[in-house]
mmCIF file of C-alpha atoms in Angstrom:
data_model
loop_
_atom_site.group_PDB
_atom_site.id
_atom_site.type_symbol
_atom_site.label_atom_id
_atom_site.label_comp_id
_atom_site.label_asym_id
_atom_site.label_seq_id
_atom_site.Cartn_x
_atom_site.Cartn_y
_atom_site.Cartn_z
ATOM 1 C CA MET A 1 0.000 0.000 0.000
ATOM 2 C CA THR A 2 1.043 3.583 -0.629
ATOM 3 C CA ASP A 3 3.157 5.135 2.123
ATOM 4 C CA ILE A 4 1.445 8.526 2.330
ATOM 5 C CA PHE A 5 4.229 10.165 4.331
ATOM 6 C CA GLN A 6 6.987 8.957 2.014
ATOM 7 C CA LEU A 7 5.018 9.942 -1.090
ATOM 8 C CA THR A 8 4.309 13.403 0.332
ATOM 9 C CA ARG A 9 8.014 13.973 0.975
ATOM 10 C CA LYS A 10 9.005 12.761 -2.497
ATOM 11 C CA LEU A 11 6.511 15.165 -4.056
ATOM 12 C CA VAL A 12 7.614 18.084 -1.874
ATOM 13 C CA ASP A 13 11.238 17.461 -2.839
ATOM 14 C CA ILE A 14 10.397 17.969 -6.526
ATOM 15 C CA GLU A 15 10.498 21.682 -7.215
ATOM 16 C CA SER A 16 7.313 22.577 -9.128
ATOM 17 C CA VAL A 17 6.768 26.313 -8.827
ATOM 18 C CA THR A 18 4.044 27.424 -11.265
ATOM 19 C CA ASN A 19 5.129 27.154 -14.919
ATOM 20 C CA HIS A 20 7.772 24.569 -13.980
ATOM 21 C CA GLU A 21 5.649 21.519 -13.119
ATOM 22 C CA ALA A 22 7.007 19.030 -15.685
ATOM 23 C CA ALA A 23 9.201 17.061 -13.267
ATOM 24 C CA ALA A 24 6.321 16.646 -10.818
ATOM 25 C CA GLY A 25 4.035 15.607 -13.664
ATOM 26 C CA GLU A 26 6.485 12.960 -14.872
ATOM 27 C CA PHE A 27 6.848 11.635 -11.333
ATOM 28 C CA LEU A 28 3.080 11.346 -10.958
ATOM 29 C CA PHE A 29 2.750 9.643 -14.336
ATOM 30 C CA GLU A 30 5.404 7.097 -13.335
ATOM 31 C CA THR A 31 3.820 6.634 -9.886
ATOM 32 C CA LEU A 32 0.334 6.035 -11.275
ATOM 33 C CA SER A 33 1.368 3.803 -14.187
ATOM 34 C CA PRO A 34 1.857 0.615 -12.078
ATOM 35 C CA LEU A 35 -1.458 1.245 -10.296
ATOM 36 C CA SER A 36 -3.114 1.719 -13.658
ATOM 37 C CA ALA A 37 -1.630 -1.483 -15.068
ATOM 38 C CA ARG A 38 -2.406 -3.524 -11.957
ATOM 39 C CA PHE A 39 -6.108 -2.637 -11.961
ATOM 40 C CA SER A 40 -6.753 -2.307 -15.715
ATOM 41 C CA GLY A 41 -6.849 1.464 -15.709
ATOM 42 C CA HIS A 42 -5.454 4.161 -17.929
ATOM 43 C CA VAL A 43 -3.067 7.039 -17.196
ATOM 44 C CA GLU A 44 -2.116 9.862 -19.542
ATOM 45 C CA ARG A 45 -0.409 13.203 -19.873
ATOM 46 C CA CYS A 46 -2.925 15.828 -20.981
ATOM 47 C CA PRO A 47 -1.190 18.755 -22.741
ATOM 48 C CA VAL A 48 -1.801 22.260 -21.423
ATOM 49 C CA GLU A 49 0.901 24.383 -23.089
ATOM 50 C CA ALA A 50 4.530 23.916 -24.172
ATOM 51 C CA ASP A 51 6.050 21.361 -21.742
ATOM 52 C CA ARG A 52 3.210 21.704 -19.215
ATOM 53 C CA PHE A 53 0.651 18.930 -18.835
ATOM 54 C CA ASN A 54 -1.991 17.585 -16.479
ATOM 55 C CA VAL A 55 -1.946 13.951 -15.359
ATOM 56 C CA PHE A 56 -5.201 11.986 -15.541
ATOM 57 C CA ALA A 57 -5.713 8.394 -14.424
ATOM 58 C CA HIS A 58 -8.993 6.495 -14.337
ATOM 59 C CA TRP A 59 -10.350 3.043 -13.748
ATOM 60 C CA GLY A 60 -13.523 2.323 -15.684
ATOM 61 C CA GLU A 61 -15.833 5.235 -16.477
ATOM 62 C CA PRO A 62 -14.685 8.172 -14.278
ATOM 63 C CA LEU A 63 -18.008 9.169 -12.699
ATOM 64 C CA VAL A 64 -16.192 10.662 -9.676
ATOM 65 C CA THR A 65 -12.871 12.497 -10.007
ATOM 66 C CA LEU A 66 -10.423 13.385 -7.237
ATOM 67 C CA SER A 67 -8.405 16.424 -8.276
ATOM 68 C CA THR A 68 -5.855 18.918 -6.997
ATOM 69 C CA HIS A 69 -2.845 20.846 -8.301
ATOM 70 C CA MET A 70 0.814 19.931 -8.552
ATOM 71 C CA ASP A 71 2.239 23.474 -8.736
ATOM 72 C CA THR A 72 3.379 25.542 -5.747
ATOM 73 C CA VAL A 73 4.157 29.152 -4.940
ATOM 74 C CA PRO A 74 7.817 30.191 -4.617
ATOM 75 C CA PRO A 75 10.242 29.867 -3.018
ATOM 76 C CA PHE A 76 10.992 26.155 -3.045
ATOM 77 C CA PHE A 77 12.339 24.508 0.086
ATOM 78 C CA PRO A 78 12.704 20.745 0.637
ATOM 79 C CA SER A 79 10.889 18.414 2.997
ATOM 80 C CA ARG A 80 11.585 17.362 6.534
ATOM 81 C CA GLU A 81 9.441 15.636 9.108
ATOM 82 C CA ASP A 82 8.965 15.277 12.821
ATOM 83 C CA GLU A 83 6.624 13.119 14.864
ATOM 84 C CA ASP A 84 3.506 15.102 13.945
ATOM 85 C CA PHE A 85 4.139 16.974 10.688
ATOM 86 C CA ILE A 86 5.691 16.880 7.243
ATOM 87 C CA TRP A 87 7.236 20.242 6.373
ATOM 88 C CA GLY A 88 8.232 21.841 3.067
ATOM 89 C CA ARG A 89 6.894 23.846 0.166
ATOM 90 C CA GLY A 90 3.659 22.285 -0.995
ATOM 91 C CA ALA A 91 3.303 19.965 1.991
ATOM 92 C CA ALA A 92 -0.135 21.409 2.714
ATOM 93 C CA ASP A 93 -0.858 23.072 -0.630
ATOM 94 C CA ALA A 94 -1.247 20.585 -2.197
ATOM 95 C CA LYS A 95 1.263 17.715 -2.373
ATOM 96 C CA GLY A 96 0.121 16.023 0.811
ATOM 97 C CA ILE A 97 -3.350 16.091 -0.713
ATOM 98 C CA ILE A 98 -2.037 14.356 -3.842
ATOM 99 C CA ALA A 99 -0.515 11.609 -1.690
ATOM 100 C CA SER A 100 -3.758 11.136 0.252
ATOM 101 C CA MET A 101 -5.749 10.947 -2.977
ATOM 102 C CA ILE A 102 -3.429 8.351 -4.507
ATOM 103 C CA ALA A 103 -3.592 6.262 -1.319
ATOM 104 C CA ALA A 104 -7.387 6.575 -1.358
ATOM 105 C CA ALA A 105 -7.474 5.414 -4.979
ATOM 106 C CA GLU A 106 -5.356 2.385 -4.163
ATOM 107 C CA GLY A 107 -7.590 1.509 -1.221
ATOM 108 C CA LEU A 108 -10.706 1.815 -3.368
ATOM 109 C CA LEU A 109 -9.230 -0.380 -6.086
ATOM 110 C CA GLU A 110 -8.111 -2.996 -3.557
ATOM 111 C CA SER A 111 -11.720 -3.177 -2.340
ATOM 112 C CA GLY A 112 -13.054 -3.659 -5.872
ATOM 113 C CA ALA A 113 -14.312 -0.128 -6.558
ATOM 114 C CA ARG A 114 -14.108 1.304 -10.081
ATOM 115 C CA ASN A 115 -15.500 4.160 -12.171
ATOM 116 C CA PHE A 116 -13.453 6.960 -10.632
ATOM 117 C CA GLY A 117 -10.385 8.958 -11.584
ATOM 118 C CA LEU A 118 -7.496 11.117 -10.420
ATOM 119 C CA LEU A 119 -6.732 14.448 -12.101
ATOM 120 C CA PHE A 120 -3.655 16.472 -11.125
ATOM 121 C CA VAL A 121 -3.373 19.862 -12.821
ATOM 122 C CA VAL A 122 -0.862 22.642 -13.368
ATOM 123 C CA GLY A 123 -1.147 26.350 -12.763
ATOM 124 C CA GLU A 124 -3.633 26.685 -9.907
ATOM 125 C CA GLU A 125 -1.430 29.121 -8.010
ATOM 126 C CA ARG A 126 -1.343 31.597 -10.886
ATOM 127 C CA ASN A 127 -4.164 31.362 -13.419
ATOM 128 C CA SER A 128 -5.736 27.869 -13.278
ATOM 129 C CA ALA A 129 -4.293 27.037 -16.713
ATOM 130 C CA GLY A 130 -4.526 23.290 -16.085
ATOM 131 C CA ALA A 131 -8.126 23.423 -14.877
ATOM 132 C CA TYR A 132 -9.201 25.532 -17.860
ATOM 133 C CA ALA A 133 -7.503 23.044 -20.193
ATOM 134 C CA ALA A 134 -9.258 20.142 -18.465
ATOM 135 C CA ALA A 135 -12.588 21.965 -18.726
ATOM 136 C CA ARG A 136 -12.146 22.012 -22.501
ATOM 137 C CA ASN A 137 -11.706 18.227 -22.499
ATOM 138 C CA PRO A 138 -14.244 16.689 -20.082
ATOM 139 C CA ARG A 139 -14.337 12.933 -19.553
ATOM 140 C CA GLY A 140 -17.882 12.350 -18.329
ATOM 141 C CA SER A 141 -17.263 12.860 -14.611
ATOM 142 C CA ARG A 142 -20.425 13.678 -12.638
ATOM 143 C CA PHE A 143 -18.730 14.679 -9.370
ATOM 144 C CA LEU A 144 -15.452 16.517 -8.723
ATOM 145 C CA ILE A 145 -13.744 16.310 -5.335
ATOM 146 C CA ASN A 146 -11.249 19.172 -5.392
ATOM 147 C CA GLY A 147 -8.444 19.093 -2.828
ATOM 148 C CA GLU A 148 -7.315 22.197 -0.957
ATOM 149 C CA PRO A 149 -6.336 22.639 2.714
ATOM 150 C CA THR A 150 -9.623 22.656 4.668
ATOM 151 C CA GLU A 151 -8.469 20.647 7.724
ATOM 152 C CA ASN A 152 -10.542 17.787 6.280
ATOM 153 C CA LYS A 153 -13.772 19.782 6.546
ATOM 154 C CA LEU A 154 -16.153 20.043 3.618
ATOM 155 C CA ALA A 155 -16.157 23.662 2.442
ATOM 156 C CA LEU A 156 -19.565 25.250 1.896
ATOM 157 C CA ALA A 157 -18.214 28.357 0.156
ATOM 158 C CA SER A 158 -14.967 29.870 -1.098
ATOM 159 C CA LYS A 159 -14.054 33.401 -2.125
ATOM 160 C CA GLY A 160 -13.175 34.382 -5.676
ATOM 161 C CA ILE A 161 -10.287 36.523 -6.850
ATOM 162 C CA LEU A 162 -9.871 39.618 -9.008
ATOM 163 C CA ARG A 163 -6.263 40.308 -10.032
ATOM 164 C CA TYR A 164 -4.960 43.580 -11.439
ATOM 165 C CA GLU A 165 -1.839 45.232 -12.740
ATOM 166 C CA ILE A 166 -1.735 48.963 -12.015
ATOM 167 C CA GLU A 167 0.824 50.698 -14.249
ATOM 168 C CA ALA A 168 1.969 54.312 -14.128
ATOM 169 C CA ARG A 169 4.080 56.068 -16.763
ATOM 170 C CA GLY A 170 6.395 59.029 -16.301
ATOM 171 C CA LYS A 171 9.355 60.794 -17.870
ATOM 172 C CA LEU A 172 13.036 60.141 -17.220
ATOM 173 C CA ALA A 173 15.164 62.922 -15.765
ATOM 174 C CA HIS A 174 18.226 63.457 -13.610
ATOM 175 C CA SER A 175 17.094 63.373 -9.981
ATOM 176 C CA ALA A 176 18.931 66.659 -9.330
ATOM 177 C CA TYR A 177 16.403 68.289 -11.684
ATOM 178 C CA PRO A 178 13.112 66.495 -10.938
ATOM 179 C CA GLU A 179 11.135 69.342 -12.495
ATOM 180 C CA LEU A 180 12.396 68.135 -15.889
ATOM 181 C CA GLY A 181 10.866 64.678 -15.401
ATOM 182 C CA GLU A 182 7.684 63.030 -14.198
ATOM 183 C CA SER A 183 7.840 60.347 -11.515
ATOM 184 C CA ALA A 184 5.899 57.192 -12.360
ATOM 185 C CA ILE A 185 6.477 55.937 -8.839
ATOM 186 C CA ASP A 186 4.853 59.029 -7.317
ATOM 187 C CA LYS A 187 1.849 58.519 -9.584
ATOM 188 C CA LEU A 188 1.617 54.844 -8.670
ATOM 189 C CA LEU A 189 1.853 55.557 -4.943
ATOM 190 C CA ASP A 190 -0.914 58.143 -5.196
ATOM 191 C CA ALA A 191 -3.108 55.684 -7.096
ATOM 192 C CA LEU A 192 -2.445 52.926 -4.569
ATOM 193 C CA GLN A 193 -3.272 55.247 -1.698
ATOM 194 C CA GLU A 194 -6.717 55.829 -3.188
ATOM 195 C CA ILE A 195 -7.154 52.132 -4.015
ATOM 196 C CA ARG A 196 -6.500 51.263 -0.370
ATOM 197 C CA LYS A 197 -9.455 53.460 0.609
ATOM 198 C CA ILE A 198 -11.970 51.505 -1.494
ATOM 199 C CA ALA A 199 -14.934 50.260 0.558
ATOM 200 C CA LEU A 200 -15.067 46.594 -0.376
ATOM 201 C CA PRO A 201 -18.261 44.477 -0.371
ATOM 202 C CA GLU A 202 -19.183 42.027 2.386
ATOM 203 C CA ASP A 203 -21.213 38.813 2.348
ATOM 204 C CA PRO A 204 -23.127 37.217 5.261
ATOM 205 C CA LEU A 205 -21.538 33.812 4.636
ATOM 206 C CA LEU A 206 -18.085 34.632 3.251
ATOM 207 C CA GLY A 207 -17.464 37.827 5.226
ATOM 208 C CA PRO A 208 -15.587 40.848 3.815
ATOM 209 C CA SER A 209 -13.708 41.150 0.554
ATOM 210 C CA THR A 210 -10.016 41.840 1.105
ATOM 211 C CA LEU A 211 -7.363 43.592 -0.970
ATOM 212 C CA ASN A 212 -3.653 42.782 -1.109
ATOM 213 C CA ILE A 213 -0.969 44.803 -2.880
ATOM 214 C CA GLY A 214 1.364 41.901 -3.481
ATOM 215 C CA VAL A 215 4.060 43.280 -5.799
ATOM 216 C CA ILE A 216 5.460 46.760 -6.508
ATOM 217 C CA SER A 217 8.236 47.345 -9.020
ATOM 218 C CA GLY A 218 9.633 50.259 -10.977
ATOM 219 C CA GLY A 219 12.400 52.787 -11.416
ATOM 220 C CA ARG A 220 15.913 52.527 -12.777
ATOM 221 C CA ALA A 221 18.289 53.973 -10.185
ATOM 222 C CA PRO A 222 18.138 56.108 -7.028
ATOM 223 C CA ASN A 223 19.364 59.156 -8.949
ATOM 224 C CA VAL A 224 16.926 58.837 -11.873
ATOM 225 C CA VAL A 225 13.360 60.100 -11.955
ATOM 226 C CA PRO A 226 11.450 56.893 -12.827
ATOM 227 C CA ASP A 227 9.565 56.554 -16.096
ATOM 228 C CA ALA A 228 7.606 53.371 -15.228
ATOM 229 C CA ALA A 229 6.185 51.622 -12.173
ATOM 230 C CA VAL A 230 3.712 48.785 -11.716
ATOM 231 C CA ALA A 231 1.855 47.101 -8.862
ATOM 232 C CA GLU A 232 0.074 43.735 -8.767
ATOM 233 C CA ILE A 233 -3.094 43.544 -6.687
ATOM 234 C CA ALA A 234 -5.391 40.702 -5.655
ATOM 235 C CA VAL A 235 -8.922 41.265 -4.365
ATOM 236 C CA ARG A 236 -10.676 38.336 -2.682
ATOM 237 C CA LEU A 237 -14.222 38.479 -4.012
ATOM 238 C CA VAL A 238 -17.371 37.612 -2.071
ATOM 239 C CA GLY A 239 -19.893 38.483 -4.788
ATOM 240 C CA ASP A 240 -20.425 40.496 -7.958
ATOM 241 C CA PRO A 241 -17.060 41.837 -9.227
ATOM 242 C CA ALA A 242 -18.642 44.794 -11.090
ATOM 243 C CA PRO A 243 -18.598 47.302 -8.168
ATOM 244 C CA VAL A 244 -14.968 46.456 -7.399
ATOM 245 C CA ARG A 245 -13.976 46.899 -11.036
ATOM 246 C CA GLN A 246 -15.513 50.364 -11.214
ATOM 247 C CA ALA A 247 -14.092 51.411 -7.850
ATOM 248 C CA MET A 248 -10.592 50.355 -8.960
ATOM 249 C CA ILE A 249 -10.820 52.442 -12.147
ATOM 250 C CA ASP A 250 -12.189 55.444 -10.274
ATOM 251 C CA ALA A 251 -9.491 55.248 -7.590
ATOM 252 C CA ALA A 252 -6.618 55.085 -10.082
ATOM 253 C CA GLY A 253 -8.085 57.919 -12.153
ATOM 254 C CA SER A 254 -5.689 59.438 -14.663
ATOM 255 C CA ARG A 255 -2.645 58.534 -12.575
ATOM 256 C CA ALA A 256 -2.306 54.933 -13.780
ATOM 257 C CA GLU A 257 -3.664 52.321 -16.165
ATOM 258 C CA VAL A 258 -5.780 49.571 -14.585
ATOM 259 C CA ARG A 259 -5.466 46.168 -16.287
ATOM 260 C CA GLU A 260 -7.583 43.225 -15.176
ATOM 261 C CA ILE A 261 -5.544 40.006 -15.317
ATOM 262 C CA LEU A 262 -7.843 37.379 -13.857
ATOM 263 C CA CYS A 263 -11.342 37.081 -12.444
ATOM 264 C CA ILE A 264 -12.556 33.936 -10.686
ATOM 265 C CA PRO A 265 -15.934 34.235 -8.948
ATOM 266 C CA ALA A 266 -16.840 33.243 -5.417
ATOM 267 C CA ILE A 267 -18.613 29.901 -5.269
ATOM 268 C CA ASN A 268 -21.031 28.059 -2.979
ATOM 269 C CA PHE A 269 -20.899 24.294 -2.530
ATOM 270 C CA GLU A 270 -23.562 21.795 -1.566
ATOM 271 C CA ARG A 271 -23.512 19.854 1.665
ATOM 272 C CA LEU A 272 -22.795 16.147 1.817
ATOM 273 C CA ASP A 273 -24.400 14.346 4.726
ATOM 274 C CA GLY A 274 -22.043 13.080 7.399
ATOM 275 C CA PHE A 275 -19.135 15.484 6.818
ATOM 276 C CA GLU A 276 -18.015 18.391 9.014
ATOM 277 C CA THR A 277 -18.149 21.739 7.199
ATOM 278 C CA SER A 278 -16.277 25.063 6.996
ATOM 279 C CA ILE A 279 -16.006 28.291 4.989
ATOM 280 C CA VAL A 280 -12.738 29.237 3.230
ATOM 281 C CA ALA A 281 -11.464 32.637 2.087
ATOM 282 C CA TYR A 282 -9.179 31.492 -0.716
ATOM 283 C CA THR A 283 -9.774 30.763 -4.401
ATOM 284 C CA THR A 284 -9.592 27.339 -6.040
ATOM 285 C CA ASP A 285 -9.637 25.691 -9.466
ATOM 286 C CA VAL A 286 -13.326 24.858 -9.080
ATOM 287 C CA PRO A 287 -14.715 27.907 -10.956
ATOM 288 C CA ALA A 288 -12.274 27.231 -13.797
ATOM 289 C CA PHE A 289 -13.647 23.701 -14.127
ATOM 290 C CA GLY A 290 -17.206 25.049 -14.255
ATOM 291 C CA ASP A 291 -19.525 22.076 -14.443
ATOM 292 C CA SER A 292 -17.362 20.241 -16.984
ATOM 293 C CA TRP A 293 -16.194 17.630 -14.471
ATOM 294 C CA GLY A 294 -19.389 17.429 -12.463
ATOM 295 C CA LYS A 295 -20.805 18.812 -9.251
ATOM 296 C CA PRO A 296 -17.888 20.095 -7.127
ATOM 297 C CA PHE A 297 -16.937 19.446 -3.521
ATOM 298 C CA LEU A 298 -13.925 20.950 -1.719
ATOM 299 C CA LEU A 299 -11.976 19.130 1.008
ATOM 300 C CA GLY A 300 -8.406 18.340 1.964
ATOM 301 C CA PRO A 301 -5.901 17.905 4.792
ATOM 302 C CA GLY A 302 -3.823 20.850 5.969
ATOM 303 C CA ASN A 303 -4.265 24.344 7.351
ATOM 304 C CA ILE A 304 -4.344 27.182 4.823
ATOM 305 C CA HIS A 305 -2.823 29.552 7.391
ATOM 306 C CA VAL A 306 0.608 27.930 6.954
ATOM 307 C CA ALA A 307 0.377 27.502 3.173
ATOM 308 C CA HIS A 308 2.499 30.003 1.190
ATOM 309 C CA THR A 309 4.675 30.598 4.276
ATOM 310 C CA ASN A 310 8.102 29.461 5.468
ATOM 311 C CA GLU A 311 6.305 27.364 8.091
ATOM 312 C CA GLU A 312 4.317 25.273 5.602
ATOM 313 C CA ARG A 313 3.526 21.850 6.997
ATOM 314 C CA VAL A 314 0.763 19.251 7.082
ATOM 315 C CA SER A 315 -0.382 17.041 9.934
ATOM 316 C CA LYS A 316 0.379 13.351 9.493
ATOM 317 C CA LYS A 317 -2.881 12.479 11.236
ATOM 318 C CA GLU A 318 -4.802 14.633 8.764
ATOM 319 C CA LEU A 319 -3.063 12.999 5.782
ATOM 320 C CA LEU A 320 -4.136 9.553 6.959
ATOM 321 C CA ALA A 321 -7.642 10.740 7.808
ATOM 322 C CA ALA A 322 -7.983 12.413 4.400
ATOM 323 C CA SER A 323 -7.295 9.152 2.599
ATOM 324 C CA SER A 324 -10.152 7.530 4.510
ATOM 325 C CA ILE A 325 -12.473 10.504 3.953
ATOM 326 C CA TYR A 326 -11.775 10.523 0.214
ATOM 327 C CA ARG A 327 -12.644 6.825 0.041
ATOM 328 C CA GLN A 328 -15.912 7.491 1.867
ATOM 329 C CA MET A 329 -16.788 10.378 -0.438
ATOM 330 C CA VAL A 330 -16.060 8.428 -3.611
ATOM 331 C CA ARG A 331 -18.151 5.466 -2.463
ATOM 332 C CA LYS A 332 -21.043 7.730 -1.500
ATOM 333 C CA LEU A 333 -20.931 9.693 -4.752
ATOM 334 C CA LEU A 334 -20.629 6.541 -6.854
ATOM 335 C CA GLY A 335 -23.789 5.344 -5.142
ATOM 336 C CA ASP A 336 -25.497 8.635 -6.008
ATOM 337 C CA ALA A 337 -24.255 8.392 -9.593
#
């Protein structure tokens, strides 16, 4: 049987920051191939772009699909473990989830279950490229169990995301004579100051929208009046994006150009009897899938509060429990199907 802890560490130790997932994909293909052959299944690489691909394995008709992502945020750091946790980039988000799903699949197959699949995608941490590609090539799945860190609770709702680039333009000049130039950085800072004042919407279930200025870059040297500056912003949506879009444009005014990069809506999930529930504030691949892979559910081991941090880790107890929970969910949903 699959050693979930060992598999988690092997996955964590493969660097797979978004846009560089090929090594992780090859490892998953090689890991799933024996399981596919042993139980008369099928495993394939599904092209996304250039050398990026999803990995899809199924046994019989895939009425229920377990899915999560193989990419991580930077920076990479390798695995380690102690008595209670496995540490490392992606341990919680979402390589431990991959290991639990593969172990669940093996357990289901050992017990004679069929008609389910595993789908591991690229790009979730940036633009859901893998999920969008999969949505264009559905395989008949009626239920999608998407894995993200929920502490093994079934999420009832998740926030969306609205990503922007805010770019200001200026005119180069020697900093000793600033009156001869036009500072793009000053313009950008003024625009960001107004953007920070935007009154964001709230939702009774999801709570408030939030705004994060995640990246600021610009300028050429300390003694040069800068001619360009840009900021990258993410707004966590709880409802209609239209008011936020207009507020962003109004706040920037003539100081900077507002470019929308990505919009993924907030989403509500259905309950599934017998499972503890929660609400999550992050965005997932689920909206990118749409209904192409069936009715979605969201659940996985790990705490989102440590994902994307230098303290990323996942509980060993939760990894083991997740494998059992995934088996229960697949059996229940196969019965419904």
